[in-house]
């Protein structure tokens, strides 16, 4: 189900929301085809100011994510499917809890 689902949950089977942070190209190449073949919905959270680039946010030393590329805008636009929803992962992926309220609002709204 979409991460934004707010209806009544089914009680006769498990309820799952599949989400992906950071909108990496590898998600589109690897995960989305596998999910689509099973009619599974997913939600991708996109850092809007980093499209088409490698991540520039803090990560653990040696993280394989540092070699990933965030999907460019054209690729994100091509994901149009009832099985894929997009959400905001802020503009630049900062630690929102470490920002002043006005800065956090700008990150979220941007």
mmCIF file of C-alpha atoms in Angstrom:
data_model
loop_
_atom_site.group_PDB
_atom_site.id
_atom_site.type_symbol
_atom_site.label_atom_id
_atom_site.label_comp_id
_atom_site.label_asym_id
_atom_site.label_seq_id
_atom_site.Cartn_x
_atom_site.Cartn_y
_atom_site.Cartn_z
ATOM 1 C CA UNK A 1 0.000 0.000 0.000
ATOM 2 C CA UNK A 2 1.158 3.589 -0.402
ATOM 3 C CA UNK A 3 3.036 5.046 2.558
ATOM 4 C CA UNK A 4 0.338 7.735 2.716
ATOM 5 C CA UNK A 5 -2.491 5.191 3.120
ATOM 6 C CA UNK A 6 -4.896 6.201 5.861
ATOM 7 C CA UNK A 7 -7.839 3.850 5.401
ATOM 8 C CA UNK A 8 -8.882 0.763 7.301
ATOM 9 C CA UNK A 9 -6.245 -1.950 7.318
ATOM 10 C CA UNK A 10 -7.136 -5.447 6.232
ATOM 11 C CA UNK A 11 -7.112 -7.880 9.128
ATOM 12 C CA UNK A 12 -6.966 -11.104 7.111
ATOM 13 C CA UNK A 13 -3.459 -10.521 5.683
ATOM 14 C CA UNK A 14 -0.310 -8.527 6.447
ATOM 15 C CA UNK A 15 -0.272 -4.834 5.583
ATOM 16 C CA UNK A 16 3.008 -3.434 4.295
ATOM 17 C CA UNK A 17 4.203 -0.089 2.952
ATOM 18 C CA UNK A 18 7.379 -0.431 0.877
ATOM 19 C CA UNK A 19 9.447 2.755 0.880
ATOM 20 C CA UNK A 20 12.761 3.846 -0.589
ATOM 21 C CA UNK A 21 14.734 6.815 0.667
ATOM 22 C CA UNK A 22 16.827 8.956 -1.642
ATOM 23 C CA UNK A 23 15.430 7.993 -5.103
ATOM 24 C CA UNK A 24 18.564 6.205 -6.257
ATOM 25 C CA UNK A 25 18.848 5.077 -9.884
ATOM 26 C CA UNK A 26 19.362 1.519 -8.598
ATOM 27 C CA UNK A 27 15.851 1.557 -7.127
ATOM 28 C CA UNK A 28 14.374 2.188 -10.579
ATOM 29 C CA UNK A 29 16.646 -0.388 -12.207
ATOM 30 C CA UNK A 30 16.375 -3.194 -9.669
ATOM 31 C CA UNK A 31 13.521 -2.835 -7.201
ATOM 32 C CA UNK A 32 10.709 -1.286 -9.233
ATOM 33 C CA UNK A 33 10.598 -3.987 -11.953
ATOM 34 C CA UNK A 34 10.523 -6.730 -9.300
ATOM 35 C CA UNK A 35 7.763 -4.962 -7.377
ATOM 36 C CA UNK A 36 5.731 -4.217 -10.520
ATOM 37 C CA UNK A 37 5.843 -7.890 -11.554
ATOM 38 C CA UNK A 38 4.094 -8.656 -8.258
ATOM 39 C CA UNK A 39 1.726 -5.665 -8.349
ATOM 40 C CA UNK A 40 3.325 -4.264 -5.178
ATOM 41 C CA UNK A 41 3.034 -0.557 -4.489
ATOM 42 C CA UNK A 42 6.006 1.486 -3.315
ATOM 43 C CA UNK A 43 6.738 5.051 -2.280
ATOM 44 C CA UNK A 44 10.017 6.772 -3.154
ATOM 45 C CA UNK A 45 11.187 9.725 -1.079
ATOM 46 C CA UNK A 46 13.126 12.204 -3.235
ATOM 47 C CA UNK A 47 15.766 14.753 -2.115
ATOM 48 C CA UNK A 48 14.690 17.401 -4.631
ATOM 49 C CA UNK A 49 17.862 19.514 -4.806
ATOM 50 C CA UNK A 50 20.183 16.570 -5.510
ATOM 51 C CA UNK A 51 18.569 15.168 -8.662
ATOM 52 C CA UNK A 52 20.971 13.487 -11.068
ATOM 53 C CA UNK A 53 23.934 13.655 -8.681
ATOM 54 C CA UNK A 54 25.716 11.546 -6.123
ATOM 55 C CA UNK A 55 24.622 12.159 -2.534
ATOM 56 C CA UNK A 56 26.289 15.079 -0.797
ATOM 57 C CA UNK A 57 24.893 14.430 2.665
ATOM 58 C CA UNK A 58 26.699 12.880 5.626
ATOM 59 C CA UNK A 59 27.001 9.084 5.551
ATOM 60 C CA UNK A 60 28.945 6.464 7.415
ATOM 61 C CA UNK A 61 32.497 6.007 6.160
ATOM 62 C CA UNK A 62 32.579 3.501 3.284
ATOM 63 C CA UNK A 63 28.803 3.454 2.787
ATOM 64 C CA UNK A 64 27.941 1.949 -0.614
ATOM 65 C CA UNK A 65 25.220 4.600 -0.901
ATOM 66 C CA UNK A 66 27.944 7.208 -1.439
ATOM 67 C CA UNK A 67 28.460 5.705 -4.922
ATOM 68 C CA UNK A 68 24.769 5.814 -5.844
ATOM 69 C CA UNK A 69 23.201 8.459 -8.077
ATOM 70 C CA UNK A 70 19.892 10.150 -7.287
ATOM 71 C CA UNK A 71 17.565 9.832 -10.271
ATOM 72 C CA UNK A 72 17.455 12.864 -12.566
ATOM 73 C CA UNK A 73 14.149 14.716 -12.934
ATOM 74 C CA UNK A 74 13.422 13.086 -16.315
ATOM 75 C CA UNK A 75 13.742 9.605 -14.846
ATOM 76 C CA UNK A 76 11.543 10.469 -11.883
ATOM 77 C CA UNK A 77 8.920 11.880 -14.251
ATOM 78 C CA UNK A 78 8.994 8.623 -16.230
ATOM 79 C CA UNK A 79 8.039 6.589 -13.148
ATOM 80 C CA UNK A 80 4.387 7.379 -13.749
ATOM 81 C CA UNK A 81 2.518 4.322 -12.525
ATOM 82 C CA UNK A 82 -0.345 3.625 -10.147
ATOM 83 C CA UNK A 83 2.156 1.428 -8.272
ATOM 84 C CA UNK A 84 4.695 4.204 -7.576
ATOM 85 C CA UNK A 85 4.120 7.228 -5.353
ATOM 86 C CA UNK A 86 6.623 10.003 -4.718
ATOM 87 C CA UNK A 87 7.229 11.836 -1.493
ATOM 88 C CA UNK A 88 9.545 14.581 -0.370
ATOM 89 C CA UNK A 89 12.762 13.716 1.406
ATOM 90 C CA UNK A 90 13.487 17.434 1.841
ATOM 91 C CA UNK A 91 15.584 19.506 -0.549
ATOM 92 C CA UNK A 92 19.132 18.542 0.440
ATOM 93 C CA UNK A 93 18.689 15.673 2.946
ATOM 94 C CA UNK A 94 19.921 17.460 6.110
ATOM 95 C CA UNK A 95 19.286 16.243 9.626
ATOM 96 C CA UNK A 96 16.161 18.302 10.177
ATOM 97 C CA UNK A 97 16.415 18.019 13.953
ATOM 98 C CA UNK A 98 19.670 19.984 13.818
ATOM 99 C CA UNK A 99 18.214 22.920 11.866
ATOM 100 C CA UNK A 100 16.536 26.053 13.143
ATOM 101 C CA UNK A 101 12.749 25.887 12.666
ATOM 102 C CA UNK A 102 12.816 28.300 9.698
ATOM 103 C CA UNK A 103 15.584 26.354 7.964
ATOM 104 C CA UNK A 104 13.762 23.069 8.533
ATOM 105 C CA UNK A 105 10.564 24.541 7.087
ATOM 106 C CA UNK A 106 12.451 25.714 3.975
ATOM 107 C CA UNK A 107 13.948 22.227 3.520
ATOM 108 C CA UNK A 108 10.586 20.531 3.878
ATOM 109 C CA UNK A 109 8.597 22.969 1.744
ATOM 110 C CA UNK A 110 11.305 23.268 -0.917
#
